[in-house]
PDB file of C-alpha atoms and ligand atoms in Angstrom:
ATOM      1  CA  MET A   1       0.000   0.000   0.000  1.00 70.00           C
ATOM      2  CA  THR A   2       1.614   3.275  -1.104  1.00 79.00           C
ATOM      3  CA  GLY A   3       1.580   6.151   1.341  1.00 81.00           C
ATOM      4  CA  PRO A   4       0.225   9.639   0.634  1.00 80.00           C
ATOM      5  CA  ALA A   5       2.041  11.592  -2.095  1.00 75.00           C
ATOM      6  CA  PRO A   6       4.830  13.731  -0.579  1.00 74.00           C
ATOM      7  CA  ALA A   7       3.809  17.357  -0.067  1.00 73.00           C
ATOM      8  CA  PRO A   8       5.226  19.498  -2.901  1.00 76.00           C
ATOM      9  CA  ARG A   9       8.389  21.285  -1.861  1.00 91.00           C
ATOM     10  CA  TYR A  10       7.144  24.610  -3.212  1.00 97.00           C
ATOM     11  CA  GLN A  11       3.684  26.147  -3.406  1.00 98.00           C
ATOM     12  CA  LEU A  12       2.735  29.339  -5.246  1.00 98.00           C
ATOM     13  CA  ARG A  13      -0.466  31.366  -4.912  1.00 98.00           C
ATOM     14  CA  LEU A  14      -1.685  33.045  -8.119  1.00 98.00           C
ATOM     15  CA  ALA A  15      -4.391  35.731  -8.126  1.00 98.00           C
ATOM     16  CA  HIS A  16      -6.223  35.930 -11.448  1.00 98.00           C
ATOM     17  CA  LEU A  17      -7.977  39.302 -11.618  1.00 98.00           C
ATOM     18  CA  TYR A  18     -11.421  39.494 -13.292  1.00 98.00           C
ATOM     19  CA  PRO A  19     -10.937  36.227 -15.224  1.00 96.00           C
ATOM     20  CA  ASP A  20     -14.441  36.172 -16.702  1.00 93.00           C
ATOM     21  CA  VAL A  21     -14.487  39.828 -17.793  1.00 96.00           C
ATOM     22  CA  MET A  22     -10.846  40.500 -18.713  1.00 96.00           C
ATOM     23  CA  ASN A  23     -10.088  37.450 -20.839  1.00 90.00           C
ATOM     24  CA  ILE A  24     -10.171  38.626 -24.431  1.00 82.00           C
ATOM     25  CA  TYR A  25      -8.254  36.636 -27.106  1.00 83.00           C
ATOM     26  CA  GLY A  26      -7.650  33.714 -24.734  1.00 86.00           C
ATOM     27  CA  ASP A  27      -5.398  35.426 -22.207  1.00 90.00           C
ATOM     28  CA  ARG A  28      -6.457  32.665 -19.806  1.00 89.00           C
ATOM     29  CA  GLY A  29      -3.807  30.625 -21.615  1.00 94.00           C
ATOM     30  CA  ASN A  30      -1.252  32.419 -19.478  1.00 97.00           C
ATOM     31  CA  VAL A  31      -2.631  30.634 -16.406  1.00 97.00           C
ATOM     32  CA  LEU A  32      -2.399  27.294 -18.224  1.00 97.00           C
ATOM     33  CA  ALA A  33       1.249  27.908 -19.108  1.00 98.00           C
ATOM     34  CA  LEU A  34       2.156  28.780 -15.526  1.00 98.00           C
ATOM     35  CA  ARG A  35       0.227  25.775 -14.236  1.00 98.00           C
ATOM     36  CA  TYR A  36       1.958  23.393 -16.671  1.00 97.00           C
ATOM     37  CA  ARG A  37       5.493  24.643 -15.945  1.00 98.00           C
ATOM     38  CA  CYS A  38       4.792  24.320 -12.213  1.00 98.00           C
ATOM     39  CA  GLN A  39       3.177  20.889 -12.456  1.00 97.00           C
ATOM     40  CA  VAL A  40       6.046  19.228 -14.336  1.00 97.00           C
ATOM     41  CA  ARG A  41       8.444  20.567 -11.713  1.00 97.00           C
ATOM     42  CA  GLY A  42       6.352  19.373  -8.766  1.00 96.00           C
ATOM     43  CA  ILE A  43       5.449  22.911  -7.718  1.00 97.00           C
ATOM     44  CA  GLU A  44       1.885  23.354  -6.458  1.00 97.00           C
ATOM     45  CA  LEU A  45       0.133  26.344  -8.056  1.00 98.00           C
ATOM     46  CA  LYS A  46      -3.035  27.508  -6.311  1.00 98.00           C
ATOM     47  CA  VAL A  47      -5.119  29.809  -8.542  1.00 98.00           C
ATOM     48  CA  THR A  48      -7.641  32.194  -6.961  1.00 98.00           C
ATOM     49  CA  ASP A  49     -10.097  34.068  -9.171  1.00 98.00           C
ATOM     50  CA  VAL A  50     -10.620  37.646  -7.960  1.00 98.00           C
ATOM     51  CA  ASN A  51     -13.814  39.213  -9.288  1.00 98.00           C
ATOM     52  CA  VAL A  52     -15.496  42.591  -8.798  1.00 98.00           C
ATOM     53  CA  GLY A  53     -16.417  42.962  -5.129  1.00 98.00           C
ATOM     54  CA  ASP A  54     -14.125  40.153  -3.947  1.00 98.00           C
ATOM     55  CA  PRO A  55     -11.723  40.903  -1.103  1.00 98.00           C
ATOM     56  CA  PHE A  56      -8.128  40.884  -2.360  1.00 98.00           C
ATOM     57  CA  ASP A  57      -4.935  41.153  -0.344  1.00 98.00           C
ATOM     58  CA  PRO A  58      -2.021  41.075  -2.831  1.00 98.00           C
ATOM     59  CA  ALA A  59       0.361  40.445   0.076  1.00 97.00           C
ATOM     60  CA  ALA A  60      -1.184  36.966   0.388  1.00 98.00           C
ATOM     61  CA  PHE A  61      -0.207  36.042  -3.167  1.00 98.00           C
ATOM     62  CA  ASP A  62       2.980  35.227  -5.071  1.00 98.00           C
ATOM     63  CA  LEU A  63       1.815  36.131  -8.600  1.00 98.00           C
ATOM     64  CA  VAL A  64      -0.914  38.277 -10.157  1.00 98.00           C
ATOM     65  CA  LEU A  65      -2.359  37.963 -13.672  1.00 98.00           C
ATOM     66  CA  MET A  66      -4.860  40.172 -15.511  1.00 98.00           C
ATOM     67  CA  GLY A  67      -5.978  39.796 -19.107  1.00 97.00           C
ATOM     68  CA  GLY A  68      -7.326  42.179 -21.705  1.00 96.00           C
ATOM     69  CA  GLY A  69     -10.778  43.480 -22.512  1.00 95.00           C
ATOM     70  CA  GLN A  70     -12.642  45.899 -24.717  1.00 94.00           C
ATOM     71  CA  ASP A  71     -13.449  49.424 -23.497  1.00 94.00           C
ATOM     72  CA  ARG A  72     -16.825  48.249 -22.158  1.00 95.00           C
ATOM     73  CA  GLU A  73     -15.253  45.504 -20.037  1.00 96.00           C
ATOM     74  CA  GLN A  74     -12.598  47.889 -18.784  1.00 97.00           C
ATOM     75  CA  ARG A  75     -15.292  50.274 -17.587  1.00 97.00           C
ATOM     76  CA  ARG A  76     -17.034  47.376 -15.798  1.00 97.00           C
ATOM     77  CA  ILE A  77     -14.053  46.571 -13.542  1.00 98.00           C
ATOM     78  CA  ALA A  78     -12.233  49.919 -13.265  1.00 98.00           C
ATOM     79  CA  GLU A  79     -13.857  51.175 -10.045  1.00 98.00           C
ATOM     80  CA  ASP A  80     -13.136  47.877  -8.289  1.00 98.00           C
ATOM     81  CA  LEU A  81      -9.546  47.801  -9.555  1.00 98.00           C
ATOM     82  CA  VAL A  82      -8.954  51.389  -8.399  1.00 98.00           C
ATOM     83  CA  ALA A  83     -10.129  50.372  -4.915  1.00 98.00           C
ATOM     84  CA  LYS A  84      -7.573  47.548  -4.973  1.00 98.00           C
ATOM     85  CA  GLY A  85      -4.888  49.819  -6.464  1.00 98.00           C
ATOM     86  CA  PRO A  86      -2.960  51.030  -3.394  1.00 98.00           C
ATOM     87  CA  ALA A  87      -2.445  47.484  -2.096  1.00 98.00           C
ATOM     88  CA  ILE A  88      -1.382  46.290  -5.560  1.00 98.00           C
ATOM     89  CA  ARG A  89       1.143  49.139  -5.901  1.00 98.00           C
ATOM     90  CA  ALA A  90       2.596  48.372  -2.485  1.00 98.00           C
ATOM     91  CA  ALA A  91       2.911  44.668  -3.344  1.00 98.00           C
ATOM     92  CA  VAL A  92       4.595  45.434  -6.694  1.00 98.00           C
ATOM     93  CA  ASP A  93       7.044  47.691  -4.860  1.00 98.00           C
ATOM     94  CA  ASP A  94       7.652  44.718  -2.555  1.00 98.00           C
ATOM     95  CA  GLY A  95       8.631  42.644  -5.599  1.00 98.00           C
ATOM     96  CA  LEU A  96       5.325  40.924  -6.435  1.00 98.00           C
ATOM     97  CA  PRO A  97       5.569  39.387  -9.914  1.00 98.00           C
ATOM     98  CA  ALA A  98       2.652  40.254 -12.211  1.00 98.00           C
ATOM     99  CA  LEU A  99       1.644  39.925 -15.838  1.00 98.00           C
ATOM    100  CA  VAL A 100      -1.058  42.279 -17.100  1.00 98.00           C
ATOM    101  CA  VAL A 101      -2.142  42.263 -20.723  1.00 98.00           C
ATOM    102  CA  CYS A 102      -3.578  44.958 -23.021  1.00 98.00           C
ATOM    103  CA  GLY A 103      -6.760  46.328 -21.426  1.00 98.00           C
ATOM    104  CA  GLY A 104      -5.443  45.186 -18.052  1.00 98.00           C
ATOM    105  CA  PHE A 105      -2.043  46.743 -18.821  1.00 98.00           C
ATOM    106  CA  GLN A 106      -3.672  50.058 -19.754  1.00 98.00           C
ATOM    107  CA  LEU A 107      -5.467  50.207 -16.389  1.00 98.00           C
ATOM    108  CA  TRP A 108      -2.226  49.576 -14.485  1.00 98.00           C
ATOM    109  CA  GLY A 109      -1.213  53.020 -15.824  1.00 98.00           C
ATOM    110  CA  HIS A 110      -2.690  56.353 -14.730  1.00 98.00           C
ATOM    111  CA  ARG A 111      -5.752  56.335 -16.978  1.00 98.00           C
ATOM    112  CA  TYR A 112      -7.190  55.201 -20.290  1.00 98.00           C
ATOM    113  CA  VAL A 113      -9.064  57.769 -22.399  1.00 98.00           C
ATOM    114  CA  ASP A 114     -11.379  55.499 -24.371  1.00 95.00           C
ATOM    115  CA  HIS A 115     -12.652  55.718 -27.946  1.00 92.00           C
ATOM    116  CA  GLU A 116     -15.498  58.045 -26.863  1.00 92.00           C
ATOM    117  CA  GLY A 117     -13.167  60.335 -24.895  1.00 95.00           C
ATOM    118  CA  GLY A 118     -14.347  58.898 -21.595  1.00 97.00           C
ATOM    119  CA  VAL A 119     -11.653  58.662 -18.905  1.00 98.00           C
ATOM    120  CA  ILE A 120     -11.247  55.259 -17.244  1.00 98.00           C
ATOM    121  CA  PRO A 121      -9.045  55.627 -14.138  1.00 98.00           C
ATOM    122  CA  GLY A 122      -6.059  53.327 -13.613  1.00 98.00           C
ATOM    123  CA  ILE A 123      -3.968  52.361 -10.617  1.00 98.00           C
ATOM    124  CA  SER A 124      -0.615  53.979 -11.553  1.00 98.00           C
ATOM    125  CA  VAL A 125       1.583  50.942 -11.073  1.00 98.00           C
ATOM    126  CA  PHE A 126       3.232  52.030 -14.305  1.00 99.00           C
ATOM    127  CA  ASP A 127       3.987  55.658 -15.150  1.00 98.00           C
ATOM    128  CA  LEU A 128       2.047  55.761 -18.397  1.00 98.00           C
ATOM    129  CA  GLU A 129      -1.153  56.993 -19.967  1.00 98.00           C
ATOM    130  CA  THR A 130      -3.219  55.518 -22.773  1.00 98.00           C
ATOM    131  CA  ARG A 131      -5.357  57.478 -25.225  1.00 98.00           C
ATOM    132  CA  HIS A 132      -7.623  56.016 -27.903  1.00 97.00           C
ATOM    133  CA  PRO A 133      -7.378  58.245 -31.032  1.00 97.00           C
ATOM    134  CA  GLY A 134     -11.102  57.881 -31.732  1.00 94.00           C
ATOM    135  CA  PRO A 135     -13.451  55.435 -33.450  1.00 92.00           C
ATOM    136  CA  ARG A 136     -12.201  56.306 -36.970  1.00 95.00           C
ATOM    137  CA  ALA A 137      -8.557  55.479 -36.170  1.00 96.00           C
ATOM    138  CA  ASP A 138      -7.070  52.175 -37.272  1.00 97.00           C
ATOM    139  CA  ARG A 139      -6.526  49.628 -34.562  1.00 97.00           C
ATOM    140  CA  CYS A 140      -3.036  48.228 -33.936  1.00 97.00           C
ATOM    141  CA  ILE A 141      -3.513  44.624 -35.019  1.00 96.00           C
ATOM    142  CA  GLY A 142      -1.145  41.813 -35.904  1.00 95.00           C
ATOM    143  CA  ASP A 143       1.701  39.540 -34.858  1.00 95.00           C
ATOM    144  CA  VAL A 144       4.526  41.167 -32.914  1.00 96.00           C
ATOM    145  CA  VAL A 145       8.202  40.468 -32.243  1.00 97.00           C
ATOM    146  CA  LEU A 146       9.966  42.300 -29.435  1.00 98.00           C
ATOM    147  CA  SER A 147      13.537  42.500 -28.230  1.00 98.00           C
ATOM    148  CA  THR A 148      13.486  42.306 -24.432  1.00 98.00           C
ATOM    149  CA  GLY A 149      15.926  41.700 -21.600  1.00 95.00           C
ATOM    150  CA  ALA A 150      14.723  38.072 -21.653  1.00 95.00           C
ATOM    151  CA  GLY A 151      15.362  37.655 -25.386  1.00 96.00           C
ATOM    152  CA  ASP A 152      12.934  37.787 -28.298  1.00 97.00           C
ATOM    153  CA  VAL A 153       9.255  37.747 -27.340  1.00 98.00           C
ATOM    154  CA  VAL A 154       6.390  37.023 -29.741  1.00 98.00           C
ATOM    155  CA  GLY A 155       2.670  37.637 -29.467  1.00 97.00           C
ATOM    156  CA  PHE A 156      -0.400  39.165 -31.044  1.00 96.00           C
ATOM    157  CA  GLU A 157      -1.703  42.702 -30.585  1.00 97.00           C
ATOM    158  CA  ASN A 158      -5.183  44.120 -31.098  1.00 97.00           C
ATOM    159  CA  HIS A 159      -5.727  47.489 -29.443  1.00 97.00           C
ATOM    160  CA  GLY A 160      -7.074  50.911 -30.290  1.00 97.00           C
ATOM    161  CA  GLY A 161      -5.446  52.735 -27.397  1.00 98.00           C
ATOM    162  CA  ARG A 162      -2.010  54.285 -27.770  1.00 98.00           C
ATOM    163  CA  THR A 163       0.174  54.121 -24.651  1.00 98.00           C
ATOM    164  CA  TYR A 164       2.800  56.739 -23.779  1.00 98.00           C
ATOM    165  CA  LEU A 165       5.425  56.036 -21.111  1.00 98.00           C
ATOM    166  CA  GLY A 166       6.499  58.623 -18.557  1.00 98.00           C
ATOM    167  CA  PRO A 167      10.112  59.841 -18.672  1.00 97.00           C
ATOM    168  CA  GLY A 168      11.520  57.219 -16.301  1.00 96.00           C
ATOM    169  CA  GLN A 169       9.177  54.344 -17.143  1.00 98.00           C
ATOM    170  CA  GLU A 170      10.988  51.237 -18.439  1.00 98.00           C
ATOM    171  CA  PRO A 171       9.327  49.489 -21.403  1.00 98.00           C
ATOM    172  CA  PHE A 172       8.908  45.712 -21.506  1.00 98.00           C
ATOM    173  CA  GLY A 173      10.634  45.621 -24.848  1.00 98.00           C
ATOM    174  CA  ARG A 174      11.480  47.260 -28.128  1.00 98.00           C
ATOM    175  CA  VAL A 175       9.380  46.547 -31.213  1.00 98.00           C
ATOM    176  CA  ARG A 176      11.054  44.565 -34.015  1.00 96.00           C
ATOM    177  CA  ARG A 177       7.816  43.745 -35.822  1.00 96.00           C
ATOM    178  CA  GLY A 178       4.464  45.333 -35.098  1.00 96.00           C
ATOM    179  CA  PHE A 179       3.104  48.555 -33.569  1.00 97.00           C
ATOM    180  CA  GLY A 180       3.735  48.224 -29.835  1.00 98.00           C
ATOM    181  CA  ASN A 181       2.631  50.901 -27.367  1.00 98.00           C
ATOM    182  CA  ASN A 182       1.794  53.618 -29.870  1.00 98.00           C
ATOM    183  CA  ALA A 183       3.248  52.835 -33.327  1.00 97.00           C
ATOM    184  CA  GLU A 184       5.557  55.850 -32.893  1.00 97.00           C
ATOM    185  CA  ASP A 185       8.349  55.409 -30.343  1.00 98.00           C
ATOM    186  CA  GLY A 186       9.255  51.724 -30.735  1.00 98.00           C
ATOM    187  CA  THR A 187       8.421  50.826 -27.156  1.00 98.00           C
ATOM    188  CA  GLU A 188       6.160  47.991 -26.070  1.00 98.00           C
ATOM    189  CA  GLY A 189       4.644  47.417 -22.684  1.00 98.00           C
ATOM    190  CA  ALA A 190       6.172  48.453 -19.373  1.00 98.00           C
ATOM    191  CA  ARG A 191       8.101  46.963 -16.465  1.00 98.00           C
ATOM    192  CA  ARG A 192       8.275  47.885 -12.782  1.00 98.00           C
ATOM    193  CA  GLY A 193      10.205  45.473 -10.601  1.00 98.00           C
ATOM    194  CA  ASN A 194       8.796  42.018 -11.335  1.00 98.00           C
ATOM    195  CA  ALA A 195       5.591  43.396 -12.844  1.00 98.00           C
ATOM    196  CA  ILE A 196       5.262  43.165 -16.637  1.00 98.00           C
ATOM    197  CA  GLY A 197       2.646  45.010 -18.658  1.00 98.00           C
ATOM    198  CA  THR A 198       2.270  44.219 -22.333  1.00 98.00           C
ATOM    199  CA  TYR A 199      -0.093  44.417 -25.293  1.00 98.00           C
ATOM    200  CA  LEU A 200       0.800  40.894 -26.341  1.00 98.00           C
ATOM    201  CA  HIS A 201      -2.008  38.403 -26.459  1.00 96.00           C
ATOM    202  CA  GLY A 202      -1.470  35.021 -28.033  1.00 88.00           C
ATOM    203  CA  SER A 203      -1.670  34.063 -25.302  1.00 93.00           C
ATOM    204  CA  LEU A 204       1.755  35.315 -24.443  1.00 97.00           C
ATOM    205  CA  LEU A 205       3.255  32.754 -22.071  1.00 98.00           C
ATOM    206  CA  PRO A 206       2.789  29.460 -23.965  1.00 97.00           C
ATOM    207  CA  LYS A 207       4.994  30.816 -26.782  1.00 97.00           C
ATOM    208  CA  ASN A 208       7.515  32.541 -24.502  1.00 98.00           C
ATOM    209  CA  PRO A 209       8.687  30.013 -21.869  1.00 98.00           C
ATOM    210  CA  ALA A 210      11.540  32.290 -20.756  1.00 98.00           C
ATOM    211  CA  ILE A 211       8.986  34.870 -19.565  1.00 98.00           C
ATOM    212  CA  THR A 212       6.911  32.177 -17.828  1.00 98.00           C
ATOM    213  CA  ASP A 213       9.969  30.907 -15.978  1.00 98.00           C
ATOM    214  CA  GLU A 214      11.126  34.448 -15.150  1.00 98.00           C
ATOM    215  CA  LEU A 215       7.797  35.091 -13.396  1.00 98.00           C
ATOM    216  CA  LEU A 216       7.871  31.716 -11.615  1.00 98.00           C
ATOM    217  CA  LEU A 217      11.480  32.093 -10.457  1.00 98.00           C
ATOM    218  CA  ALA A 218      10.830  35.623  -9.164  1.00 98.00           C
ATOM    219  CA  ALA A 219       7.827  34.323  -7.219  1.00 98.00           C
ATOM    220  CA  LEU A 220       9.727  31.343  -5.798  1.00 98.00           C
ATOM    221  CA  ARG A 221      12.744  33.404  -4.740  1.00 98.00           C
ATOM    222  CA  ARG A 222      10.544  36.102  -3.204  1.00 98.00           C
ATOM    223  CA  ARG A 223       8.826  33.467  -1.076  1.00 98.00           C
ATOM    224  CA  TYR A 224      11.499  30.829  -0.462  1.00 98.00           C
ATOM    225  CA  GLY A 225      14.801  32.687  -0.786  1.00 97.00           C
ATOM    226  CA  ALA A 226      17.328  33.721  -3.385  1.00 97.00           C
ATOM    227  CA  ASP A 227      18.981  30.318  -3.775  1.00 97.00           C
ATOM    228  CA  VAL A 228      15.925  28.674  -5.365  1.00 97.00           C
ATOM    229  CA  GLU A 229      16.629  27.396  -8.877  1.00 96.00           C
ATOM    230  CA  LEU A 230      14.229  26.236 -11.594  1.00 96.00           C
ATOM    231  CA  PRO A 231      15.286  23.055 -13.405  1.00 96.00           C
ATOM    232  CA  PRO A 232      15.165  23.526 -17.211  1.00 96.00           C
ATOM    233  CA  LEU A 233      12.363  21.852 -19.156  1.00 97.00           C
ATOM    234  CA  ASP A 234      12.140  20.399 -22.659  1.00 97.00           C
ATOM    235  CA  ASP A 235      10.788  23.477 -24.489  1.00 96.00           C
ATOM    236  CA  ALA A 236      10.638  21.942 -27.961  1.00 97.00           C
ATOM    237  CA  ALA A 237       6.894  22.550 -28.406  1.00 96.00           C
ATOM    238  CA  GLU A 238       7.030  26.072 -26.977  1.00 96.00           C
ATOM    239  CA  GLN A 239      10.007  26.993 -29.143  1.00 96.00           C
ATOM    240  CA  ALA A 240       8.286  25.608 -32.246  1.00 97.00           C
ATOM    241  CA  ALA A 241       5.247  27.803 -31.497  1.00 96.00           C
ATOM    242  CA  HIS A 242       7.585  30.740 -30.871  1.00 97.00           C
ATOM    243  CA  ARG A 243       9.337  30.284 -34.220  1.00 97.00           C
ATOM    244  CA  SER A 244       6.027  29.934 -36.021  1.00 95.00           C
ATOM    245  CA  ALA A 245       4.734  33.217 -34.571  1.00 94.00           C
ATOM    246  CA  GLU A 246       8.039  34.901 -35.381  1.00 94.00           C
ATOM    247  CA  ALA A 247       7.809  33.754 -39.014  1.00 94.00           C
ATOM    248  CA  ILE A 248       4.263  35.103 -39.333  1.00 93.00           C
ATOM    249  CA  ALA A 249       5.319  38.433 -37.847  1.00 92.00           C
ATOM    250  CA  ALA A 250       8.312  38.602 -40.201  1.00 90.00           C
ATOM    251  CA  ARG A 251       5.884  38.717 -43.118  1.00 86.00           C
ATOM    252  CA  ARG A 252       4.356  41.925 -41.764  1.00 76.00           C
ATOM    253  CA  SER A 253       5.360  44.927 -43.843  1.00 56.00           C
ATOM    254  CA  ARG A 254       5.902  47.061 -40.764  1.00 51.00           C
ATOM    255  CA  GLY A 255       8.798  46.722 -38.370  1.00 48.00           C
ATOM    256  CA  ALA A 256      12.134  48.083 -37.323  1.00 44.00           C
ATOM    257  CA  ASP A 257      14.406  45.600 -39.042  1.00 42.00           C
TER     258      ASP A 257
HETATM  259  N1  LIG B   1      -9.985  48.313 -25.082  1.00 62.32           N
HETATM  260  C1  LIG B   1      -8.553  48.505 -25.171  1.00 62.32           C
HETATM  261  C2  LIG B   1      -8.136  49.057 -26.560  1.00 62.32           C
HETATM  262  O1  LIG B   1      -8.851  48.904 -27.520  1.00 62.32           O
HETATM  263  C3  LIG B   1      -7.817  47.208 -24.892  1.00 62.32           C
HETATM  264  C4  LIG B   1      -8.136  46.122 -25.915  1.00 62.32           C
HETATM  265  C5  LIG B   1      -7.627  44.758 -25.511  1.00 62.32           C
HETATM  266  O2  LIG B   1      -7.522  44.416 -24.320  1.00 62.32           O
HETATM  267  N2  LIG B   1      -7.341  43.907 -26.524  1.00 62.32           N
HETATM  268  O3  LIG B   1      -7.043  49.597 -26.692  1.00 62.32           O
END
């Protein structure tokens, strides 16, 4: 008779913000990627959905995710997110790893002026502002390749808003193919500590295992100490998906190189 399975050595607590509202273009796939890369390493990942009106103490979590949404969805959750903002900012300043995508990314800045000129308040984790140029403007749509500190990153963008970083705000990456934050200055996304904001759907993490592992390692070391290491995994499938997305983006007419 076999005994109970040994308790996993490491456990991580993931807060998924507004999963039913802010989940456009399959951003939920980011949770699946984190769960898979924990599971195969014997790390227990506990996912908690945080919806409008739910209590949320970011200090009780090791990772936060938030997906994208159209202007209407952003308006639906903005007031609740603003109420949660001060605690989120404090946790990010304490090194909390986070990944926020597109509409979620925009609301982790100061504000988003939507396609009707309405102002949706953000939580100022990132020093940035987003402005939609109006309903007649083209949307920024297509496959993207970035150069980032973690290597090339691929994904898919579909946003009307144009994001402008404050003077000291670090971008997530530089655009090689695609529009990025505003189709003008070559920046994409934003970083503050271990928090990453980006326009890249795809979803992002299944095609970019280095980013998935960067978030996981930051969470593990923040909770269990700096000497934690992540054993490498066979990334053949992820790298094949990465190369495929990169090839599609390379066919885009627009891009820096
Ligand atoms: N509604 C925002 C925009 O159009 C974000 C869209 C999204 O999350 N894909 O810019």
